Coordinates of C-alpha atoms in Angstrom, one line a residue:
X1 CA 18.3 11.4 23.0
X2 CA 20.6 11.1 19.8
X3 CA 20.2 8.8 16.8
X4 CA 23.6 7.1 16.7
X5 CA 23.5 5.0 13.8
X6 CA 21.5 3.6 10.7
X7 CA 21.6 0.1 10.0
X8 CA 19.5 -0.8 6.8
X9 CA 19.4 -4.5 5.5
X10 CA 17.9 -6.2 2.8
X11 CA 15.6 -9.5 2.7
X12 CA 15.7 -11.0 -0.6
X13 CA 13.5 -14.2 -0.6
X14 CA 15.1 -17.5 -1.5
X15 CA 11.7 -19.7 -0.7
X16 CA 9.1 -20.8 -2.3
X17 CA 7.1 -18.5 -4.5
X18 CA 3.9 -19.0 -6.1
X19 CA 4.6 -18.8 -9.9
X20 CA 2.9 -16.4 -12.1
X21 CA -0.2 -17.3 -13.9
X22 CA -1.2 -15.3 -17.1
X23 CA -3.6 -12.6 -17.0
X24 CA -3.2 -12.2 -13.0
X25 CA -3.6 -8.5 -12.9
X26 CA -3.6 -5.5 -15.1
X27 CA -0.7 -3.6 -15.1
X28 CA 0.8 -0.4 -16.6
X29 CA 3.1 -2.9 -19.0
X30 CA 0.0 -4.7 -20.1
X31 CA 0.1 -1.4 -23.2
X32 CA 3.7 -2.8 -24.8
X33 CA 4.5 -6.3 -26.8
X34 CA 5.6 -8.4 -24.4
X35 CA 6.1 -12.2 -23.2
X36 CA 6.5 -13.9 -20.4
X37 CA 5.2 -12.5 -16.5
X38 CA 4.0 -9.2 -17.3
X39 CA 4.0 -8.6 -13.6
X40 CA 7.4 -9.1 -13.4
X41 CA 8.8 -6.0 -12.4
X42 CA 5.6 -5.6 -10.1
X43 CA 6.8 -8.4 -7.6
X44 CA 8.2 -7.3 -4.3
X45 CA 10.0 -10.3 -3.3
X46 CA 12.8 -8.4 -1.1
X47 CA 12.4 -5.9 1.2
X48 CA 14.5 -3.3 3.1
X49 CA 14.3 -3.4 6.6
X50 CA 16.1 0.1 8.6
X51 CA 17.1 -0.1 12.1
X52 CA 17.6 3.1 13.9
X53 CA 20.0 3.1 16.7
X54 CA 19.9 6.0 19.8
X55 CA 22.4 6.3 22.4
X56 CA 19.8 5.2 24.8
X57 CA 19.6 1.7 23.6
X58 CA 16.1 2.3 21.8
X59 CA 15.9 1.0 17.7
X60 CA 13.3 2.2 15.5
X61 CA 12.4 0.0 13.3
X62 CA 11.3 0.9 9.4
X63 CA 10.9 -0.5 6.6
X64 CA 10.8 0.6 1.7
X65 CA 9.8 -2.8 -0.7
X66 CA 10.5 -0.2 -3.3
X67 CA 14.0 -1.3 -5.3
X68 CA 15.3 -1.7 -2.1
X69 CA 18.5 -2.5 -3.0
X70 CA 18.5 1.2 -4.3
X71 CA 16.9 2.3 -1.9
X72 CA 20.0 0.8 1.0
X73 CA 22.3 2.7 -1.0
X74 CA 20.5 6.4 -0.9
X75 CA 19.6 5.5 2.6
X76 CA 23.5 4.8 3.8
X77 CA 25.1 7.4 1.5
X78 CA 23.0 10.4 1.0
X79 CA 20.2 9.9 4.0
X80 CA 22.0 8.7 7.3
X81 CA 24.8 11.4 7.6
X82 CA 21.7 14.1 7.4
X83 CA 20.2 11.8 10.6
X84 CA 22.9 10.7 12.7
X85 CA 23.6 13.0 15.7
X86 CA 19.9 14.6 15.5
X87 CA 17.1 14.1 18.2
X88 CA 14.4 11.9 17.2
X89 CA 12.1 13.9 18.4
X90 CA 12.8 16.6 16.2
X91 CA 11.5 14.8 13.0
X92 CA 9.8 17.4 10.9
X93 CA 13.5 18.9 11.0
X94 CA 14.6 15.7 9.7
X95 CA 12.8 14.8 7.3
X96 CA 12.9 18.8 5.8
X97 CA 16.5 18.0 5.9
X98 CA 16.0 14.6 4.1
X99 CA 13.6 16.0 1.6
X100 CA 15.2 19.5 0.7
X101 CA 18.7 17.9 0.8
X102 CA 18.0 15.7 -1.6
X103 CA 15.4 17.2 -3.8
X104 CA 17.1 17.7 -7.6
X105 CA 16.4 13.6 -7.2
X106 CA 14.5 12.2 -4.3
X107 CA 11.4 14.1 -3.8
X108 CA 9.5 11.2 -6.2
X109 CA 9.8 7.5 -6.0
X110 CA 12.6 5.4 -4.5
X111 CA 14.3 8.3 -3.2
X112 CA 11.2 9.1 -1.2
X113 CA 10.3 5.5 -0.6
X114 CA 14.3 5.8 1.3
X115 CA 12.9 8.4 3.3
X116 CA 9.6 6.9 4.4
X117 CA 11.6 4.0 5.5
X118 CA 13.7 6.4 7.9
X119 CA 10.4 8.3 9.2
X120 CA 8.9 5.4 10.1
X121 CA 11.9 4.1 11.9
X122 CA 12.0 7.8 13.9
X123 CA 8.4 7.4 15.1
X124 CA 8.8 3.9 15.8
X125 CA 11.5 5.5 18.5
X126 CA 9.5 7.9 19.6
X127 CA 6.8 5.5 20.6
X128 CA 9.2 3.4 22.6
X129 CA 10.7 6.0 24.1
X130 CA 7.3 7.8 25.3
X131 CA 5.9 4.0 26.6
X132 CA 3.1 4.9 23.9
X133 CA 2.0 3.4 20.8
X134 CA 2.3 5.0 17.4
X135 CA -1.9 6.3 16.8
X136 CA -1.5 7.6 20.7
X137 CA 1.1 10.1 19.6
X138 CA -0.5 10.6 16.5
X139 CA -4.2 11.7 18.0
X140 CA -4.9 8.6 19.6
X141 CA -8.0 6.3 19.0
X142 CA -10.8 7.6 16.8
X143 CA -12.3 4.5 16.3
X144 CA -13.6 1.1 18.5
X145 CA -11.8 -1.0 15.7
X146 CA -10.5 -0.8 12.4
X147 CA -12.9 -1.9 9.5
X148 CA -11.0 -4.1 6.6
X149 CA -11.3 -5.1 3.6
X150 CA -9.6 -8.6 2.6
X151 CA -7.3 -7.3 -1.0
X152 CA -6.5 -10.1 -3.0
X153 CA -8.5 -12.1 -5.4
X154 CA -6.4 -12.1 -8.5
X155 CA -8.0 -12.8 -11.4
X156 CA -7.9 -16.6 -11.8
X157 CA -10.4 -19.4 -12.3
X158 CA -13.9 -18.2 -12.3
X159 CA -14.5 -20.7 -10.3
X160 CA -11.2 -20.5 -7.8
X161 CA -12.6 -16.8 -7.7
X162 CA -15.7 -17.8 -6.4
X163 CA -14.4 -19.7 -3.7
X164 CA -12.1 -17.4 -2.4
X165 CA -14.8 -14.7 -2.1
X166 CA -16.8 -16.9 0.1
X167 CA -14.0 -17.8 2.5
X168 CA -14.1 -14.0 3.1
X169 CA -17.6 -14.0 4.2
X170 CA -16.7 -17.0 6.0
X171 CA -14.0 -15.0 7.9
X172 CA -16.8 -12.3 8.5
X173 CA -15.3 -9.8 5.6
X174 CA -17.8 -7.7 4.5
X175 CA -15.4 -5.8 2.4
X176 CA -13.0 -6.9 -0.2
X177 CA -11.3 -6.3 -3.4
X178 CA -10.7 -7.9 -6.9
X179 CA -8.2 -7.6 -9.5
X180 CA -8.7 -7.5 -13.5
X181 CA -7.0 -9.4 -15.3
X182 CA -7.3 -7.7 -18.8
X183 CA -6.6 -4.2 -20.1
X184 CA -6.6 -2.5 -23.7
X185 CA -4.4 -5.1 -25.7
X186 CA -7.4 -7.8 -25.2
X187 CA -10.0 -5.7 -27.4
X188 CA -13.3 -6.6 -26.9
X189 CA -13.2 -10.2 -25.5
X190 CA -11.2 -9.0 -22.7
X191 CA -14.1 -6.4 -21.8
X192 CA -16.6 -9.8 -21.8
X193 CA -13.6 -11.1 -19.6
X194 CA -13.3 -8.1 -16.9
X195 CA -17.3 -7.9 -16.8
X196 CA -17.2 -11.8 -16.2
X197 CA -15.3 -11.5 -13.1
X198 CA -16.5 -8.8 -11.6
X199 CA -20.3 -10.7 -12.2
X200 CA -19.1 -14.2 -10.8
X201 CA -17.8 -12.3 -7.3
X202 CA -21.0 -10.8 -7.2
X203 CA -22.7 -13.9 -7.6
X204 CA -21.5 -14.9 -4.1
X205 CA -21.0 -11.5 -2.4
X206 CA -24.2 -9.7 -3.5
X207 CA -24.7 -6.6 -2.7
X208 CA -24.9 -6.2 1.0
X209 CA -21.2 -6.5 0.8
X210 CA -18.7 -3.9 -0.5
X211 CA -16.6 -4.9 -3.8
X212 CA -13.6 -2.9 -4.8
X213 CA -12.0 -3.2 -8.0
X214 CA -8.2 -3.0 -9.0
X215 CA -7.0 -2.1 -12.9
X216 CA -3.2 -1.7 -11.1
X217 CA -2.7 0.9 -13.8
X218 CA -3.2 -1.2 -16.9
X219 CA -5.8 0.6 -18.9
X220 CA -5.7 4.3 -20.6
X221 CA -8.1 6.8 -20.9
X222 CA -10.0 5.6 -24.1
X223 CA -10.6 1.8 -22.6
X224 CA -11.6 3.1 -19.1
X225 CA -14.0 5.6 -20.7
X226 CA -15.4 2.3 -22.5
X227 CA -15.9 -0.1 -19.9
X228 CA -16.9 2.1 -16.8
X229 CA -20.6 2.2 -18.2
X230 CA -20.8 -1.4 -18.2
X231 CA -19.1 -1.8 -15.0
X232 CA -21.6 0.9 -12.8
X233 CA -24.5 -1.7 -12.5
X234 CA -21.9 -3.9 -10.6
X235 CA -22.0 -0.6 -7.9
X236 CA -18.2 -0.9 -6.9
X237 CA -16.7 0.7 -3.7
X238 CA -14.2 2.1 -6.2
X239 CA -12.1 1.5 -9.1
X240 CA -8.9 1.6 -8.6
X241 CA -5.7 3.1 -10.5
X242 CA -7.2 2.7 -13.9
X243 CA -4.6 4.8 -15.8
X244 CA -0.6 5.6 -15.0
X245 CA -0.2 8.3 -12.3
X246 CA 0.9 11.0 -14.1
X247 CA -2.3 11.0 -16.2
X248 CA -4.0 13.2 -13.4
X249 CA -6.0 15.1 -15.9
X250 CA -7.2 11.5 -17.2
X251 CA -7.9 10.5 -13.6
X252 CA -9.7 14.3 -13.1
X253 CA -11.9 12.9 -16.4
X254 CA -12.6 9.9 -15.5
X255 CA -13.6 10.7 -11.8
X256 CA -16.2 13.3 -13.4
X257 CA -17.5 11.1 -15.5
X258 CA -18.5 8.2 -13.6
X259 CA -20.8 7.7 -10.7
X260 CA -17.9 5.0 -9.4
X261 CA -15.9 6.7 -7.3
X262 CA -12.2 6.8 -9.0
X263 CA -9.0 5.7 -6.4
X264 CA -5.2 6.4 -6.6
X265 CA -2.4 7.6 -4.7
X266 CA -0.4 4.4 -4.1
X267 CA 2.3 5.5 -6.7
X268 CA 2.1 9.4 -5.7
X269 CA 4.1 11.2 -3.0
X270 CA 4.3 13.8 -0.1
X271 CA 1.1 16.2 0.4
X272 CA 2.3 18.6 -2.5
X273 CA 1.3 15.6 -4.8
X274 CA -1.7 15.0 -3.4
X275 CA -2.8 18.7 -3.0
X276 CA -2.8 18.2 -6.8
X277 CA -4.9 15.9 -7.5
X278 CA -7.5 17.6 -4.9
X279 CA -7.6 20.6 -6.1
X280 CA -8.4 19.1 -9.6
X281 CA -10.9 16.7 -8.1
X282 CA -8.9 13.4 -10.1
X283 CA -9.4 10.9 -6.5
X284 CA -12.3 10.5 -5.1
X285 CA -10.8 8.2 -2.5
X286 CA -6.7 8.6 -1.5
X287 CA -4.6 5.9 -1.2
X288 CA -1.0 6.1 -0.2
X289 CA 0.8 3.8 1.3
X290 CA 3.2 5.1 3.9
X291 CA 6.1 3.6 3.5
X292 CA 6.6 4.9 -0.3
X293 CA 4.5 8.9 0.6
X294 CA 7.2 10.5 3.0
X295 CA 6.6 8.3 6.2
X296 CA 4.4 9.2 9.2
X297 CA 5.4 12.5 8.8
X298 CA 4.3 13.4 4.9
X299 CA 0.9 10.7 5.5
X300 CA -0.6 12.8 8.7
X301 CA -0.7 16.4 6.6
X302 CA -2.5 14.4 3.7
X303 CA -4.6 13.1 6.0
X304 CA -5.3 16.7 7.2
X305 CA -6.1 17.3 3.9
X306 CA -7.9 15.1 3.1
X307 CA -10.2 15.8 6.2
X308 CA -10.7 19.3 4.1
X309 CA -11.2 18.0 1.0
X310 CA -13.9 15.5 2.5
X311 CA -12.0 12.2 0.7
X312 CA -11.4 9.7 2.6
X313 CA -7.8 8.0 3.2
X314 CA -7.5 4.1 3.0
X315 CA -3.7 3.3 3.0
X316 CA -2.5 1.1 0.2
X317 CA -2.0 -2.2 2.0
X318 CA -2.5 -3.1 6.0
X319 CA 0.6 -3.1 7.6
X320 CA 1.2 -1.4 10.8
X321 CA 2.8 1.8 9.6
X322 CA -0.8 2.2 7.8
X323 CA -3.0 0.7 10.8
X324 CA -1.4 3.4 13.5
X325 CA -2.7 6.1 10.6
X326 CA -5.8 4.8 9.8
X327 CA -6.8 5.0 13.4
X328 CA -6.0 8.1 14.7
X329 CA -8.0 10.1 12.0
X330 CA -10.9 10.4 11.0
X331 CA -10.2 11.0 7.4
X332 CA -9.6 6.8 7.1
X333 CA -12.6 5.0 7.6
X334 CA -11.2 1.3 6.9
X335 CA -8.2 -0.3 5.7
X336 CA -6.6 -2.9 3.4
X337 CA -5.6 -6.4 4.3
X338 CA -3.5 -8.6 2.8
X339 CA -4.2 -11.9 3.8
X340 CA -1.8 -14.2 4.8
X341 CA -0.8 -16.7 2.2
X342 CA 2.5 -18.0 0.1
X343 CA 4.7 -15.5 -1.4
X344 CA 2.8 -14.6 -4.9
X345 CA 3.0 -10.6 -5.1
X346 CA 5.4 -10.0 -2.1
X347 CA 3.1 -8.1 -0.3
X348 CA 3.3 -11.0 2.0
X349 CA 6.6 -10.3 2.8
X350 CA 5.4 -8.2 5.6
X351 CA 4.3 -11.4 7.4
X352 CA 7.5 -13.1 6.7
X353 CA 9.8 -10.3 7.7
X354 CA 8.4 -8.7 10.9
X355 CA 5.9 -10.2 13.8
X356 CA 3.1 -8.1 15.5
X357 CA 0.6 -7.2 12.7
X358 CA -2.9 -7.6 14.6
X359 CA -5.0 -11.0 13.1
X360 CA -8.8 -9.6 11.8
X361 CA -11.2 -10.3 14.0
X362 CA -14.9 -10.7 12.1
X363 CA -13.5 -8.3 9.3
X364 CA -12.3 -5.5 12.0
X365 CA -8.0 -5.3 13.2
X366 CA -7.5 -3.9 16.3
X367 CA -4.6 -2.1 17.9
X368 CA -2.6 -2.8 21.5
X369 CA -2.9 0.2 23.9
X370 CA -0.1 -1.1 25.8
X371 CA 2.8 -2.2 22.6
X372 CA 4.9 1.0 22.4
X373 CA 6.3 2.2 19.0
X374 CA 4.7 0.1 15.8
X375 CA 4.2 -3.0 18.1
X376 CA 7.0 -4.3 15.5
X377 CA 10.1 -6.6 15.7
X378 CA 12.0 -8.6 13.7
X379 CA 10.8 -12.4 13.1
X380 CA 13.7 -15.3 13.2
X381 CA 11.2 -17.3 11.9
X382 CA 12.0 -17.3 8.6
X383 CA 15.8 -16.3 8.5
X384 CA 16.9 -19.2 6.2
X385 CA 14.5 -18.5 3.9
X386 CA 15.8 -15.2 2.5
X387 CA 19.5 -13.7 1.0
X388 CA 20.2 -11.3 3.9
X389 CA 22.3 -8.3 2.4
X390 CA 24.1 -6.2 4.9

């Protein structure tokens, strides 16, 4: 089998979006002067979709919600002439190729975010040309059912909070995760603010029931060291991203510090990254998300080392590029989940873009033995609603 050609499109969303609310989520802009939708350049509201083609009529389907715009371009000029004409089933050659070929400028971000979306695409093939799903050629299945935890609850109305919590214990959630809505620049009353929340979703939770919380980058060192006291009698799952990524001695203080466990990983990439901040205990729980790390192929030698480290893996965002991980290893005990809701973040995208993402069942997704590949395709559902760049 030979990979014949690389078609990569972008979906840029024309419908309706929810519009942005103030204080909706930390951020890592929330440290400059600014007006207007701080989470502006945070909102993924297109999306690059790959299609690879092989000359036996099999397409692998991928996918990068990083600049993908960018990302088409490094993907058609600098990515696809290292592919075409190899055998999918050679992909650690590949992706070497991919990686060392274009590593004075791609080994970080968007360029690596391109090459994730290629990965994908190649084990997508793989799977449909071995009859098999993804986790099967992966390990297989390590667990009954995936665990997840429902990810949204942005910080809004105390109130609106409230409810939303409890129609995730209504859907049989016992897992979920909340976002502040305040960071350094709101001195002392956004503090009262951040412990507020984090208080009122307790309120309805308790604690029988696992809370996550999100900073999304938007604090530093000084303001994380000042509120993580106050926040321990809450007993979060973890805290997540509280500084920017390249603070990794700041994350290595932090996660020494406190007895909450500290998260990251969703902005870091390929195993040597991530070797990093193991070795200098900064995450006590990894989160990469595949699709931005390297692909399949960079996520499963984290995941080996994460198995050595003894820190768990819980992919940033569901999505079945991270389900078909999480459950061939043992290193991921649960997952994220987005639910399914208007187009706010972009996360929901995913739902817009592509069907076959398994519905939770009672706060557990499950995965089809039988659907070869990611269990994938593309929806025409929704084709009017987005700008579709060829």
């Amino acid at each position: 089998m030979k990979i014949t050609s690389i078609k990569t499109r972008v979906f840029e969303w024309k419908g309706h979006t929810v519009p942005p609310a103030s204080n909706f989520c930390s951020n890592a802009t929330d440290m400059l002067w600014r007006t207007g939708d701080s989470m502006g350049t945070f909102r993924f509201h297109d999306w690059a979709v790959v299609e690879i083609q092989t000359d036996t009529g099999i397409v692998g389907i991928g996918n990068v919600a990083l600049a993908p715009r960018i990302a088409k371009n490094i993907i058609d000029h600098y990515l696809a002439p290292l592919v075409i004409g190899q055998d999918p089933f050679d992909y650690e050659h590949i992706w070497q190729s991919m990686y060392r070929s274009t590593i004075a400028w791609g080994r970080k971000g968007i360029g690596m975010a391109a090459i994730s979306a290629i990965d994908i695409a190649i084990w997508d093939v793989m799977g449909k040309a071995t009859n098999k799903p993804v986790f099967k050629l992966l390990g297989g299945r390590t667990k009954e059912k995936i665990p997840v935890y429902a990810s949204k609850l942005y910080r809004t109305d105390l109130d609106e909070m409230q409810r939303e919590a409890q129609s995730y214990l209504d859907q049989g959630f016992n897992m979920m995760k909340m976002r502040f809505g305040h960071g350094p620049n709101d001195g002392p009353q956004g503090v009262k603010q951040n412990l507020m929340a984090v208080e009122a979703v307790r309120e309805v939770i308790g604690y029988d029931n696992d809370l996550m919380l999100e900073c999304y980058m938007g604090w530093n060192l000084e303001y994380a060291k000042r509120i993580l006291p106050k926040l321990e009698r809450f007993e979060p799952r973890w805290l997540e991203e509280p500084v920017i990524p390249d603070d990794i001695d700041g994350y290595a203080e932090l996660n020494q510090l406190t007895s909450i466990p500290i998260s990251g990983g969703e902005h870091e990439f390929t195993s040597h990254g991530f070797k990093q901040l193991l070795d200098k205990r900064a995450i006590s729980v990894i989160q990469y998300d595949t699709n931005r790390v390297g692909g399949i192929t960079a996520a499963r030698k984290i995941n080996a080392l994460a198995e050595v480290y003894s820190v768990p893996v819980i992919p940033h965002a569901g999505q079945m590029h991270n389900y078909h991980l999480t459950m061939s290893t043992l290193a991921s005990p649960v997952a994220e989940y987005f639910p399914v809701h208007d187009v706010e973040i972009g996360n929901e995208l995913f739902y817009y873009i592509f069907e076959g993402d398994p519905a939770p069942v009672n706060g557990y997704v499950d995965l089809d033995n039988t659907l070869p590949g990611l269990g994938l395709s593309i929806s025409t559902k929704y084709l009017d609603h987005f700008n579709i760049i060829e």
